[in-house]
Amino acid sequence: MQTRRGILKLAGAALAISVAGAAAQAEPSQQLIDAAKAEGQVVWYTGLIVPQVVRPLAEGFAAKYGIEVKYATTSDADTVLKVTSQARAGKMEADLFDTPGTAIPPLGAANLIEPYVPDALANYDKIFKPDSKLYSGIYTLFLTTNYNTDLVKAEDAPKTYDDLLDPKWKGKMVWTDTRGVSGPAGFIGNVLTTMGEEKGMEYLTRLSEQEIARDPGNQRVVIDKVIAGQYEIGLMTYNHHAVISKAKGAPIAWVKMEPLTANLGAISIVKNAPHPNAAKLFLEYMFSKEGATIIREANYPPGHPDVPAKEPSISPITGNFKFTLLAPDIASQEADPLKTWLKIYDELFK
């Protein structure tokens, strides 16, 4: 169980990602490349968008090393179920899986993750390479408030958490009903971490009176409903989603409501993976400047210190905003602090 001190260290106050210049990264060893090529392929369970980022990474890796990447789209729940079932059957099929965090605690507890830190992460900020070595952070995503620009003028849009308590927003806000740290529980954790428990609970109690709609879809679905005008305000939606939609002409804007809530997109190697060397080489490629550039072009804010976000406003470095990081280590629904945050959500908002 996490101690309170440990929790606050992980979930704690705003962090600043280093912008210090990075030294040149070493190429993977020829020994690793030869071993990976002998294995011939790598199998990746992914929840990322295939045409936007998975396929470009797979194609780039195959072009550079001649190794096929077989990917399968899975939810976190599916990933946990499949990896666990394959381990029980003694026939592991997966080499890698990515996750917004929730797959790390159960698979880590089941000893089904191979600890590994890619050499390519050497110059990344420490938030991308935890001491446990159970995952590597691909990028940090930032959750905040957005609004429909056809329905809400910029000068009238909420700018702070207290602004959300204005009676004019009652019944006009929506968030996803997901039970991970990227949902309402993460919002609650951010509020309690930054305001303190007493003031934070007072705030949450008042916010619960605003009758926030709960949508069963994910953050993308929520923002699409704001764009469609079904709701005026969306809470806990990704800022890069708003940027992507706005570029396509959608009436949407995001608010720099500080501190934003941040969660890591993480990737891990499966214990007893059938292609362990190909998996390690793929991670070296993903976290290289070449791989990070592909992630950048997909409009995700890459973690590589030398690869800036394609849209500067979505990164805390170039967008100049504070955030609270909710790392995968605290993403278990069966353990605190997420267990407590979910209990508060159920009692106040459902």
Coordinates of C-alpha atoms in Angstrom, one line a residue, residues 10-314:
L10 CA 3.6 10.5 -7.1
A11 CA 0.4 12.5 -7.3
G12 CA 1.9 15.6 -5.9
A13 CA 2.0 19.2 -6.8
A14 CA 2.8 20.6 -10.2
L15 CA 5.9 19.2 -11.8
A16 CA 8.1 20.8 -14.3
I17 CA 9.5 18.6 -17.1
S18 CA 13.2 19.4 -17.7
V19 CA 14.0 21.3 -20.8
A20 CA 17.7 20.9 -20.3
G21 CA 19.5 20.1 -23.5
A22 CA 20.1 16.5 -24.0
A23 CA 23.3 14.7 -25.0
A24 CA 23.3 12.6 -28.1
Q25 CA 21.7 9.2 -27.6
A26 CA 23.6 6.0 -28.2
E27 CA 22.3 3.6 -30.9
P28 CA 21.1 0.2 -29.7
S29 CA 23.8 -2.4 -29.5
Q30 CA 24.5 -4.6 -32.6
Q31 CA 24.0 -7.6 -30.3
L32 CA 20.4 -6.5 -29.4
I33 CA 19.7 -5.7 -33.1
D34 CA 20.9 -9.2 -34.2
A35 CA 18.9 -11.0 -31.5
A36 CA 15.8 -9.0 -32.4
K37 CA 16.1 -9.7 -36.1
A38 CA 16.5 -13.4 -35.3
E39 CA 13.1 -13.3 -33.5
G40 CA 11.6 -11.6 -36.5
Q41 CA 8.5 -10.0 -35.1
V42 CA 7.0 -8.2 -32.0
V43 CA 3.4 -8.4 -30.8
W44 CA 1.9 -5.2 -29.3
Y45 CA -1.4 -4.9 -27.5
T46 CA -2.4 -1.3 -27.8
G47 CA -5.1 1.2 -26.9
L48 CA -3.6 3.9 -29.1
I49 CA -5.2 5.1 -32.3
V50 CA -3.9 2.9 -35.1
P51 CA -3.8 5.2 -38.1
Q52 CA -2.7 8.2 -36.1
V53 CA 0.3 6.7 -34.2
V54 CA 0.5 2.9 -34.0
R55 CA 0.8 2.2 -37.7
P56 CA 3.4 5.0 -38.4
L57 CA 5.5 3.6 -35.5
A58 CA 5.2 0.1 -36.7
E59 CA 6.0 1.0 -40.3
G60 CA 9.0 3.1 -39.2
F61 CA 10.4 0.3 -37.1
A62 CA 9.9 -2.3 -39.8
A63 CA 11.6 0.0 -42.4
K64 CA 14.6 0.6 -40.1
Y65 CA 15.2 -3.0 -38.8
G66 CA 13.2 -5.3 -41.0
I67 CA 11.2 -6.6 -38.1
E68 CA 7.4 -6.9 -38.3
V69 CA 5.2 -5.3 -35.7
K70 CA 1.9 -7.2 -35.2
Y71 CA -0.5 -5.0 -33.3
A72 CA -3.9 -5.6 -31.8
T73 CA -6.3 -3.0 -30.5
T74 CA -7.3 -3.8 -26.9
S75 CA -8.9 -2.1 -23.9
D76 CA -7.0 -2.1 -20.6
A77 CA -9.4 -4.7 -19.3
D78 CA -8.9 -6.9 -22.3
T79 CA -5.1 -6.6 -22.0
V80 CA -5.2 -7.7 -18.4
L81 CA -7.5 -10.6 -19.2
K82 CA -5.5 -11.8 -22.2
V83 CA -2.1 -11.6 -20.6
T84 CA -3.3 -13.3 -17.4
S85 CA -5.0 -16.0 -19.4
Q86 CA -1.9 -16.6 -21.6
A87 CA 0.3 -16.8 -18.5
R88 CA -2.0 -19.4 -17.0
A89 CA -2.0 -21.4 -20.2
G90 CA 1.8 -21.3 -20.4
K91 CA 1.6 -19.8 -23.9
M92 CA 2.4 -16.1 -23.9
E93 CA 1.5 -14.4 -27.2
A94 CA 2.0 -10.7 -26.3
D95 CA 5.4 -9.0 -26.1
L96 CA 4.3 -5.4 -25.3
F97 CA 1.2 -3.6 -24.1
D98 CA 0.5 0.1 -23.6
T99 CA -1.9 1.5 -21.1
P100 CA -3.1 4.8 -19.5
G101 CA -2.0 3.2 -16.3
T102 CA -4.8 0.9 -15.1
A103 CA -3.1 -2.3 -16.4
I104 CA 0.1 -1.7 -14.5
P105 CA -1.0 -2.5 -10.9
P106 CA -2.8 -5.8 -11.6
L107 CA -0.2 -7.1 -14.0
G108 CA 2.7 -5.9 -11.8
A109 CA 1.1 -7.6 -8.8
A110 CA 0.8 -10.8 -10.8
N111 CA 4.5 -10.6 -11.8
L112 CA 3.6 -10.5 -15.4
I113 CA 5.7 -7.4 -16.4
E114 CA 9.4 -7.7 -17.3
P115 CA 11.3 -4.7 -15.7
Y116 CA 13.2 -2.8 -18.3
V117 CA 14.4 0.7 -18.9
P118 CA 15.3 1.5 -22.5
D119 CA 18.7 3.2 -23.0
A120 CA 16.9 5.7 -25.2
L121 CA 15.2 7.1 -22.0
A122 CA 18.5 8.3 -20.6
N123 CA 17.8 11.9 -21.3
Y124 CA 14.1 11.9 -20.5
D125 CA 12.6 13.4 -17.3
K126 CA 12.4 11.0 -14.4
I127 CA 8.6 10.9 -14.5
F128 CA 8.9 8.7 -17.6
K129 CA 11.2 6.1 -16.0
P130 CA 9.9 5.0 -12.5
D131 CA 12.2 3.2 -10.0
S132 CA 10.1 0.1 -10.4
K133 CA 11.2 -0.2 -14.1
L134 CA 7.7 -1.8 -14.7
Y135 CA 6.8 0.7 -17.4
S136 CA 8.2 3.5 -19.6
G137 CA 6.2 6.7 -20.1
I138 CA 5.5 7.4 -23.8
Y139 CA 4.0 10.8 -23.2
T140 CA 2.1 12.9 -20.7
L141 CA -1.5 13.8 -21.5
F142 CA -3.2 16.7 -19.9
L143 CA -6.9 16.8 -18.9
T144 CA -8.8 20.0 -18.4
T145 CA -12.0 21.9 -19.2
N146 CA -13.3 22.7 -22.7
Y147 CA -16.2 24.6 -24.0
N148 CA -18.3 25.0 -27.1
T149 CA -17.3 28.4 -28.7
D150 CA -20.6 28.8 -30.5
L151 CA -22.4 28.6 -27.2
V152 CA -20.0 30.2 -24.8
K153 CA -18.0 33.4 -25.4
A154 CA -14.3 33.2 -24.5
E155 CA -14.7 36.0 -21.9
D156 CA -17.6 34.1 -20.3
A157 CA -15.9 30.7 -20.2
P158 CA -14.8 29.4 -16.8
K159 CA -11.2 30.1 -16.1
T160 CA -10.7 28.6 -12.6
Y161 CA -12.1 25.7 -10.5
D162 CA -14.2 28.2 -8.6
D163 CA -15.7 29.4 -11.8
L164 CA -17.3 26.0 -12.3
L165 CA -19.4 26.6 -9.2
D166 CA -21.3 29.5 -11.0
P167 CA -25.0 28.6 -11.0
K168 CA -25.1 29.5 -14.8
W169 CA -23.3 26.2 -15.5
K170 CA -25.7 24.0 -13.6
G171 CA -26.9 21.1 -15.8
K172 CA -24.7 22.2 -18.7
M173 CA -21.5 20.3 -17.9
V174 CA -20.5 16.7 -18.7
W175 CA -17.7 14.3 -17.9
T176 CA -17.0 10.7 -18.6
D177 CA -18.1 8.1 -16.2
T178 CA -14.8 6.1 -16.5
R179 CA -13.4 4.9 -13.2
G180 CA -9.7 5.4 -14.0
V181 CA -7.5 8.4 -13.0
S182 CA -8.4 10.0 -16.3
G183 CA -12.0 10.3 -15.2
P184 CA -13.9 12.1 -12.4
A185 CA -11.8 10.3 -9.7
G186 CA -8.7 12.0 -11.1
F187 CA -10.4 15.4 -10.9
I188 CA -11.2 14.6 -7.3
G189 CA -7.7 13.6 -6.6
N190 CA -6.3 16.8 -8.2
V191 CA -8.7 18.9 -6.1
L192 CA -7.8 17.2 -2.8
T193 CA -4.1 17.2 -3.6
T194 CA -4.0 20.9 -4.4
M195 CA -6.7 22.3 -2.1
G196 CA -6.2 20.0 0.9
E197 CA -8.8 17.5 2.2
E198 CA -11.0 19.9 4.2
K199 CA -11.2 22.7 1.6
G200 CA -11.2 20.2 -1.2
M201 CA -14.2 18.3 0.2
E202 CA -16.1 21.6 0.7
Y203 CA -15.4 22.4 -3.0
L204 CA -16.4 19.0 -4.3
T205 CA -19.6 19.1 -2.3
R206 CA -20.6 22.4 -3.8
L207 CA -19.6 21.2 -7.3
S208 CA -21.8 18.1 -6.9
E209 CA -24.8 20.5 -6.7
Q210 CA -24.1 21.5 -10.3
E211 CA -25.6 18.3 -11.6
I212 CA -22.7 17.3 -13.9
A213 CA -23.9 14.8 -16.6
R214 CA -22.1 11.4 -16.6
D215 CA -21.4 9.9 -20.1
P216 CA -20.5 6.2 -20.4
G217 CA -18.1 7.0 -23.3
N218 CA -14.5 8.0 -23.1
Q219 CA -13.0 11.5 -23.2
R220 CA -13.2 11.7 -27.0
V221 CA -16.9 11.0 -26.8
V222 CA -17.4 13.7 -24.2
I223 CA -15.6 16.4 -26.3
D224 CA -17.6 15.4 -29.3
K225 CA -20.9 16.0 -27.4
V226 CA -19.6 19.4 -26.4
I227 CA -18.8 20.1 -30.0
A228 CA -22.3 19.0 -31.0
G229 CA -23.8 21.4 -28.6
Q230 CA -25.4 18.8 -26.3
Y231 CA -23.4 20.4 -23.4
E232 CA -21.7 23.7 -23.1
I233 CA -18.8 22.6 -20.9
G234 CA -16.8 19.4 -20.8
L235 CA -14.6 18.4 -17.8
M236 CA -11.6 16.1 -17.7
T237 CA -11.0 16.1 -21.5
Y238 CA -7.7 16.0 -23.2
N239 CA -6.3 19.4 -24.4
H240 CA -4.7 17.8 -27.5
H241 CA -8.1 16.5 -28.5
A242 CA -9.5 20.0 -28.5
V243 CA -6.6 21.2 -30.6
I244 CA -7.1 18.5 -33.2
S245 CA -10.8 19.1 -33.4
K246 CA -10.4 22.9 -33.6
A247 CA -7.9 22.5 -36.5
K248 CA -10.7 20.7 -38.4
G249 CA -13.1 23.6 -37.8
A250 CA -14.9 22.4 -34.7
P251 CA -16.3 25.0 -32.3
I252 CA -14.2 23.9 -29.3
A253 CA -11.6 25.5 -27.1
W254 CA -9.7 24.3 -24.0
V255 CA -9.1 26.2 -20.8
K256 CA -5.8 26.4 -19.0
M257 CA -7.5 25.6 -15.6
E258 CA -4.5 25.1 -13.3
P259 CA -3.3 22.8 -12.2
L260 CA -4.4 20.5 -15.1
T261 CA -4.6 16.8 -14.4
A262 CA -1.9 14.7 -16.1
N263 CA -1.6 11.0 -16.7
L264 CA 1.1 9.0 -18.4
G265 CA 0.7 6.9 -21.5
A266 CA 2.9 4.0 -20.6
I267 CA 4.3 0.8 -22.2
S268 CA 5.7 -2.4 -20.7
I269 CA 7.3 -5.6 -21.8
V270 CA 5.3 -8.8 -20.8
K271 CA 7.0 -11.3 -18.6
N272 CA 8.2 -14.4 -20.6
A273 CA 7.4 -12.5 -23.9
P274 CA 8.0 -14.7 -26.9
H275 CA 10.1 -12.0 -28.6
P276 CA 11.9 -10.2 -25.8
N277 CA 14.7 -8.7 -27.8
A278 CA 12.5 -7.4 -30.5
A279 CA 10.3 -5.9 -27.8
K280 CA 13.3 -4.1 -26.3
L281 CA 14.5 -2.9 -29.6
F282 CA 11.1 -1.6 -30.4
L283 CA 11.1 0.4 -27.2
E284 CA 14.6 1.8 -28.1
Y285 CA 13.1 3.0 -31.4
M286 CA 9.9 4.4 -29.8
F287 CA 11.9 6.5 -27.4
S288 CA 14.5 7.6 -29.9
K289 CA 14.3 11.0 -31.4
E290 CA 13.0 9.4 -34.6
G291 CA 10.2 7.6 -32.7
A292 CA 9.3 10.7 -30.6
T293 CA 9.0 12.7 -33.8
I294 CA 6.4 10.2 -35.1
I295 CA 4.5 10.7 -31.8
R296 CA 4.8 14.4 -32.2
E297 CA 3.3 14.3 -35.7
A298 CA 0.4 12.4 -34.2
N299 CA -0.3 15.5 -32.1
Y300 CA 0.7 13.8 -28.8
P301 CA 3.1 15.8 -26.6
P302 CA 6.2 13.6 -26.7
G303 CA 8.4 13.2 -23.7
H304 CA 11.7 13.4 -25.6
P305 CA 13.5 16.6 -24.4
D306 CA 14.6 17.5 -27.9
V307 CA 11.3 17.0 -29.6
P308 CA 8.8 19.8 -28.8
A309 CA 5.0 19.3 -29.1
K310 CA 3.6 20.1 -32.6
E311 CA 1.1 22.5 -31.0
P312 CA 3.2 24.4 -28.3
S313 CA 0.1 25.3 -26.2
I314 CA -0.6 21.6 -25.1

